[in-house]
Structures are given as structure tokens and as C-alpha cells.
Amino acid sequence: MNQRDVPAPSSVPSADRSPGPSHKPPLIGIRHVALFTPDLEATLAFWQEVMGYRIEWHPDPDNVYLTCGGDNLALHRRGVEGGRERLDHVGLAVPSPADVDAWAERLRGFGTPLQTEPRTHRDGARSFYFKDPGGALIQVIHHGPLSEEGRVAP
């Protein structure tokens, strides 16, 4: 099924009648946003000094992960069109690494192609990516600090 073949939301079957797995894995919700920025230093200073975020992880000079409450904001140095920031992706947090794999199977069951297979990252997080029907890049992620502070959505 390609992006044009994805049914409109009103025609998507409910979870108990879906063509995919009948069990909907737990989902905490959107807890992660990643931005591409041409000026990492200025963007980092803004989010720390003005918005009150703190650094969770700074793995290298071009990437930094910030946190505030149960949220995680990733800033990635990248030359972007027009010299302005742009959204890279949003992340949906799940309670456990196994839930990452369960969501991958559920999406496959609905015919949604995965952009990447589930994998464990160098910081211990586990995730994969897919695109929604409008083309937005979505990450399903288990990351301890995000997943432990969140509540599971119904």
C-alpha cells in the first residue's frame, strides 16, 4: 500500500476489526520533537536560557538533546533551506522496548510501510520511523527518561 492508497481516517477500521493485530500496544503520546537548525549554539542558548530546558545528552558538536518535564527536544545542526529551522520528526513515546516492536507489527498489519526497522540506539533508546499519510516523519520510541515520566494514553 503506498501513501495514496491509505484510507481516509473515517474509513480506517477500529482496532478490534482491523486487518492488523487486534491489540493496540500502549502509547504515552508525543513526547519528542526534533528540529534541524543552522545555528545550533543560538538555538541551544534560547531553549536553555529563555525556555528553561536542560541538556540531557550532548553526544557530539552537531546534536544535543534537551529535556523539560516529560518532554524531549532534539536539536540537530543542519544547513536548511532559507537558513530557517524546520521540523525533522515527532516522537511517540511508549512504555517499553517491546512496545516499539509491537507498534511496528501493528503498523505493518495496517499496510503502513516503515522507514526504518526497530533498532536500539547508542543511548539505549529503541525506536523506528514511519510516515503518516500526509508525509510527516513519525518515530515510535522507548527512551527511559521519556517513557518513565509519561502516562499511557487510553
PDB file of C-alpha atoms in Angstrom:
ATOM      1  CA  MET A   1       0.000   0.000   0.000  1.00  0.00           C
ATOM      2  CA  ASN A   2       1.508   3.353  -0.928  1.00  0.00           C
ATOM      3  CA  GLN A   3       0.755   6.764   0.576  1.00  0.00           C
ATOM      4  CA  ARG A   4      -2.057   7.418  -1.921  1.00  0.00           C
ATOM      5  CA  ASP A   5      -3.768   4.135  -1.034  1.00  0.00           C
ATOM      6  CA  VAL A   6      -4.048   4.914   2.691  1.00  0.00           C
ATOM      7  CA  PRO A   7      -7.735   5.124   3.644  1.00  0.00           C
ATOM      8  CA  ALA A   8      -9.190   8.355   4.978  1.00  0.00           C
ATOM      9  CA  PRO A   9      -9.313   8.418   8.806  1.00  0.00           C
ATOM     10  CA  SER A  10     -13.092   7.867   8.842  1.00  0.00           C
ATOM     11  CA  SER A  11     -12.688   4.664   6.827  1.00  0.00           C
ATOM     12  CA  VAL A  12      -9.895   3.155   8.944  1.00  0.00           C
ATOM     13  CA  PRO A  13     -11.333   0.183  10.858  1.00  0.00           C
ATOM     14  CA  SER A  14     -11.425   0.297  14.648  1.00  0.00           C
ATOM     15  CA  ALA A  15      -8.690  -1.657  16.424  1.00  0.00           C
ATOM     16  CA  ASP A  16     -10.938  -4.640  17.150  1.00  0.00           C
ATOM     17  CA  ARG A  17     -11.890  -5.047  13.453  1.00  0.00           C
ATOM     18  CA  SER A  18      -8.550  -4.010  11.948  1.00  0.00           C
ATOM     19  CA  PRO A  19      -6.645  -6.067   9.390  1.00  0.00           C
ATOM     20  CA  GLY A  20      -3.602  -5.772  11.679  1.00  0.00           C
ATOM     21  CA  PRO A  21      -3.078  -7.014  15.202  1.00  0.00           C
ATOM     22  CA  SER A  22      -6.221  -6.650  17.289  1.00  0.00           C
ATOM     23  CA  HIS A  23      -4.308  -5.466  20.341  1.00  0.00           C
ATOM     24  CA  LYS A  24      -3.320  -1.796  20.371  1.00  0.00           C
ATOM     25  CA  PRO A  25       0.048  -1.552  22.177  1.00  0.00           C
ATOM     26  CA  PRO A  26       0.400   1.101  24.904  1.00  0.00           C
ATOM     27  CA  LEU A  27       1.213   4.646  23.840  1.00  0.00           C
ATOM     28  CA  ILE A  28       2.249   7.510  26.119  1.00  0.00           C
ATOM     29  CA  GLY A  29       1.919  10.234  23.465  1.00  0.00           C
ATOM     30  CA  ILE A  30       4.021  12.867  21.706  1.00  0.00           C
ATOM     31  CA  ARG A  31       6.979  13.500  23.992  1.00  0.00           C
ATOM     32  CA  HIS A  32       9.758  14.144  21.467  1.00  0.00           C
ATOM     33  CA  VAL A  33      10.296  16.721  18.733  1.00  0.00           C
ATOM     34  CA  ALA A  34      13.435  17.043  16.611  1.00  0.00           C
ATOM     35  CA  LEU A  35      14.435  20.236  14.820  1.00  0.00           C
ATOM     36  CA  PHE A  36      17.054  20.879  12.159  1.00  0.00           C
ATOM     37  CA  THR A  37      18.771  24.211  12.849  1.00  0.00           C
ATOM     38  CA  PRO A  38      21.511  26.114  11.003  1.00  0.00           C
ATOM     39  CA  ASP A  39      22.692  27.789  14.258  1.00  0.00           C
ATOM     40  CA  LEU A  40      22.864  25.150  16.957  1.00  0.00           C
ATOM     41  CA  GLU A  41      24.557  27.396  19.519  1.00  0.00           C
ATOM     42  CA  ALA A  42      21.953  30.198  19.342  1.00  0.00           C
ATOM     43  CA  THR A  43      19.082  27.715  19.307  1.00  0.00           C
ATOM     44  CA  LEU A  44      20.523  25.827  22.274  1.00  0.00           C
ATOM     45  CA  ALA A  45      21.023  29.066  24.233  1.00  0.00           C
ATOM     46  CA  PHE A  46      17.408  30.087  23.558  1.00  0.00           C
ATOM     47  CA  TRP A  47      15.944  26.778  24.711  1.00  0.00           C
ATOM     48  CA  GLN A  48      18.123  26.739  27.835  1.00  0.00           C
ATOM     49  CA  GLU A  49      18.110  30.387  28.906  1.00  0.00           C
ATOM     50  CA  VAL A  50      14.685  31.544  27.741  1.00  0.00           C
ATOM     51  CA  MET A  51      12.604  28.377  27.848  1.00  0.00           C
ATOM     52  CA  GLY A  52      14.294  26.645  30.808  1.00  0.00           C
ATOM     53  CA  TYR A  53      15.224  23.348  29.156  1.00  0.00           C
ATOM     54  CA  ARG A  54      18.310  21.459  30.373  1.00  0.00           C
ATOM     55  CA  ILE A  55      20.753  19.293  28.438  1.00  0.00           C
ATOM     56  CA  GLU A  56      20.013  15.592  28.761  1.00  0.00           C
ATOM     57  CA  TRP A  57      22.679  14.405  26.304  1.00  0.00           C
ATOM     58  CA  HIS A  58      25.187  16.154  24.024  1.00  0.00           C
ATOM     59  CA  PRO A  59      26.736  13.267  22.070  1.00  0.00           C
ATOM     60  CA  ASP A  60      28.704  15.397  19.593  1.00  0.00           C
ATOM     61  CA  PRO A  61      29.085  19.007  18.360  1.00  0.00           C
ATOM     62  CA  ASP A  62      26.160  18.734  15.924  1.00  0.00           C
ATOM     63  CA  ASN A  63      23.478  17.158  18.137  1.00  0.00           C
ATOM     64  CA  VAL A  64      22.019  17.957  21.541  1.00  0.00           C
ATOM     65  CA  TYR A  65      19.023  16.538  23.408  1.00  0.00           C
ATOM     66  CA  LEU A  66      17.160  18.759  25.863  1.00  0.00           C
ATOM     67  CA  THR A  67      14.503  17.971  28.428  1.00  0.00           C
ATOM     68  CA  CYS A  68      11.895  19.831  30.434  1.00  0.00           C
ATOM     69  CA  GLY A  69       9.369  17.875  32.429  1.00  0.00           C
ATOM     70  CA  GLY A  70       8.399  14.815  30.399  1.00  0.00           C
ATOM     71  CA  ASP A  71       9.392  16.312  27.037  1.00  0.00           C
ATOM     72  CA  ASN A  72      12.482  15.815  24.907  1.00  0.00           C
ATOM     73  CA  LEU A  73      13.688  18.233  22.238  1.00  0.00           C
ATOM     74  CA  ALA A  74      16.460  17.208  19.852  1.00  0.00           C
ATOM     75  CA  LEU A  75      18.421  19.913  18.047  1.00  0.00           C
ATOM     76  CA  HIS A  76      20.436  18.836  15.009  1.00  0.00           C
ATOM     77  CA  ARG A  77      22.861  21.181  13.239  1.00  0.00           C
ATOM     78  CA  ARG A  78      21.942  21.083   9.585  1.00  0.00           C
ATOM     79  CA  GLY A  79      22.042  23.539   6.728  1.00  0.00           C
ATOM     80  CA  VAL A  80      18.372  24.153   5.963  1.00  0.00           C
ATOM     81  CA  GLU A  81      16.576  25.886   3.124  1.00  0.00           C
ATOM     82  CA  GLY A  82      16.306  29.637   3.691  1.00  0.00           C
ATOM     83  CA  GLY A  83      18.514  29.424   6.787  1.00  0.00           C
ATOM     84  CA  ARG A  84      15.489  28.691   8.997  1.00  0.00           C
ATOM     85  CA  GLU A  85      14.769  25.846  11.360  1.00  0.00           C
ATOM     86  CA  ARG A  86      12.480  23.097  10.240  1.00  0.00           C
ATOM     87  CA  LEU A  87      10.835  20.092  11.779  1.00  0.00           C
ATOM     88  CA  ASP A  88      12.674  16.809  11.383  1.00  0.00           C
ATOM     89  CA  HIS A  89      10.220  14.469  13.142  1.00  0.00           C
ATOM     90  CA  VAL A  90       7.963  13.953  16.156  1.00  0.00           C
ATOM     91  CA  GLY A  91       8.330  11.028  18.528  1.00  0.00           C
ATOM     92  CA  LEU A  92       5.568   8.997  20.143  1.00  0.00           C
ATOM     93  CA  ALA A  93       6.810   7.580  23.446  1.00  0.00           C
ATOM     94  CA  VAL A  94       5.922   4.050  24.525  1.00  0.00           C
ATOM     95  CA  PRO A  95       6.425   2.405  27.933  1.00  0.00           C
ATOM     96  CA  SER A  96       8.810  -0.426  26.954  1.00  0.00           C
ATOM     97  CA  PRO A  97      11.203  -1.581  24.219  1.00  0.00           C
ATOM     98  CA  ALA A  98       8.807  -4.442  23.427  1.00  0.00           C
ATOM     99  CA  ASP A  99       6.078  -1.869  22.704  1.00  0.00           C
ATOM    100  CA  VAL A 100       8.285  -0.408  19.944  1.00  0.00           C
ATOM    101  CA  ASP A 101       8.286  -3.785  18.220  1.00  0.00           C
ATOM    102  CA  ALA A 102       4.550  -4.260  18.827  1.00  0.00           C
ATOM    103  CA  TRP A 103       3.793  -0.904  17.176  1.00  0.00           C
ATOM    104  CA  ALA A 104       5.962  -1.838  14.183  1.00  0.00           C
ATOM    105  CA  GLU A 105       3.934  -5.033  13.765  1.00  0.00           C
ATOM    106  CA  ARG A 106       0.628  -3.174  14.154  1.00  0.00           C
ATOM    107  CA  LEU A 107       1.566  -0.601  11.520  1.00  0.00           C
ATOM    108  CA  ARG A 108       2.714  -3.340   9.134  1.00  0.00           C
ATOM    109  CA  GLY A 109      -0.649  -5.037   9.728  1.00  0.00           C
ATOM    110  CA  PHE A 110      -2.370  -1.874   8.519  1.00  0.00           C
ATOM    111  CA  GLY A 111      -0.126  -1.792   5.435  1.00  0.00           C
ATOM    112  CA  THR A 112       1.915   1.186   6.642  1.00  0.00           C
ATOM    113  CA  PRO A 113       5.483   0.930   5.350  1.00  0.00           C
ATOM    114  CA  LEU A 114       8.239   1.507   7.904  1.00  0.00           C
ATOM    115  CA  GLN A 115      11.006   3.951   7.020  1.00  0.00           C
ATOM    116  CA  THR A 116      13.398   2.080   9.341  1.00  0.00           C
ATOM    117  CA  GLU A 117      13.229  -1.185  11.222  1.00  0.00           C
ATOM    118  CA  PRO A 118      13.151  -1.124  15.045  1.00  0.00           C
ATOM    119  CA  ARG A 119      16.642  -0.782  16.472  1.00  0.00           C
ATOM    120  CA  THR A 120      18.409   0.039  19.726  1.00  0.00           C
ATOM    121  CA  HIS A 121      20.374   3.322  19.653  1.00  0.00           C
ATOM    122  CA  ARG A 122      23.725   4.154  21.251  1.00  0.00           C
ATOM    123  CA  ASP A 123      21.955   5.804  24.229  1.00  0.00           C
ATOM    124  CA  GLY A 124      19.856   2.691  24.880  1.00  0.00           C
ATOM    125  CA  ALA A 125      16.638   4.033  23.335  1.00  0.00           C
ATOM    126  CA  ARG A 126      14.747   1.756  20.932  1.00  0.00           C
ATOM    127  CA  SER A 127      12.777   3.147  18.006  1.00  0.00           C
ATOM    128  CA  PHE A 128      11.711   3.044  14.379  1.00  0.00           C
ATOM    129  CA  TYR A 129      10.295   5.579  11.910  1.00  0.00           C
ATOM    130  CA  PHE A 130       7.284   5.659   9.613  1.00  0.00           C
ATOM    131  CA  LYS A 131       5.415   8.354   7.675  1.00  0.00           C
ATOM    132  CA  ASP A 132       1.796   9.254   8.226  1.00  0.00           C
ATOM    133  CA  PRO A 133      -0.498   9.651   5.175  1.00  0.00           C
ATOM    134  CA  GLY A 134       0.441  13.335   4.897  1.00  0.00           C
ATOM    135  CA  GLY A 135       4.164  12.553   4.799  1.00  0.00           C
ATOM    136  CA  ALA A 136       5.138  13.597   8.360  1.00  0.00           C
ATOM    137  CA  LEU A 137       8.014  11.556   9.736  1.00  0.00           C
ATOM    138  CA  ILE A 138       6.967   9.854  12.992  1.00  0.00           C
ATOM    139  CA  GLN A 139       9.227   7.996  15.416  1.00  0.00           C
ATOM    140  CA  VAL A 140       7.891   5.405  17.861  1.00  0.00           C
ATOM    141  CA  ILE A 141      10.385   5.432  20.728  1.00  0.00           C
ATOM    142  CA  HIS A 142      11.104   3.917  24.091  1.00  0.00           C
ATOM    143  CA  HIS A 143      13.569   6.162  25.910  1.00  0.00           C
ATOM    144  CA  GLY A 144      13.810   5.784  29.668  1.00  0.00           C
ATOM    145  CA  PRO A 145      13.504   9.447  30.692  1.00  0.00           C
ATOM    146  CA  LEU A 146      10.545   9.995  28.344  1.00  0.00           C
ATOM    147  CA  SER A 147       8.794   6.714  28.932  1.00  0.00           C
ATOM    148  CA  GLU A 148       9.120   6.560  32.715  1.00  0.00           C
ATOM    149  CA  GLU A 149       7.677  10.046  33.289  1.00  0.00           C
ATOM    150  CA  GLY A 150       4.735   9.656  30.952  1.00  0.00           C
ATOM    151  CA  ARG A 151       1.353   8.083  31.424  1.00  0.00           C
ATOM    152  CA  VAL A 152      -0.105   5.643  28.970  1.00  0.00           C
ATOM    153  CA  ALA A 153      -2.786   7.153  26.746  1.00  0.00           C
ATOM    154  CA  PRO A 154      -6.082   5.245  26.519  1.00  0.00           C
TER     155      PRO A 154
END
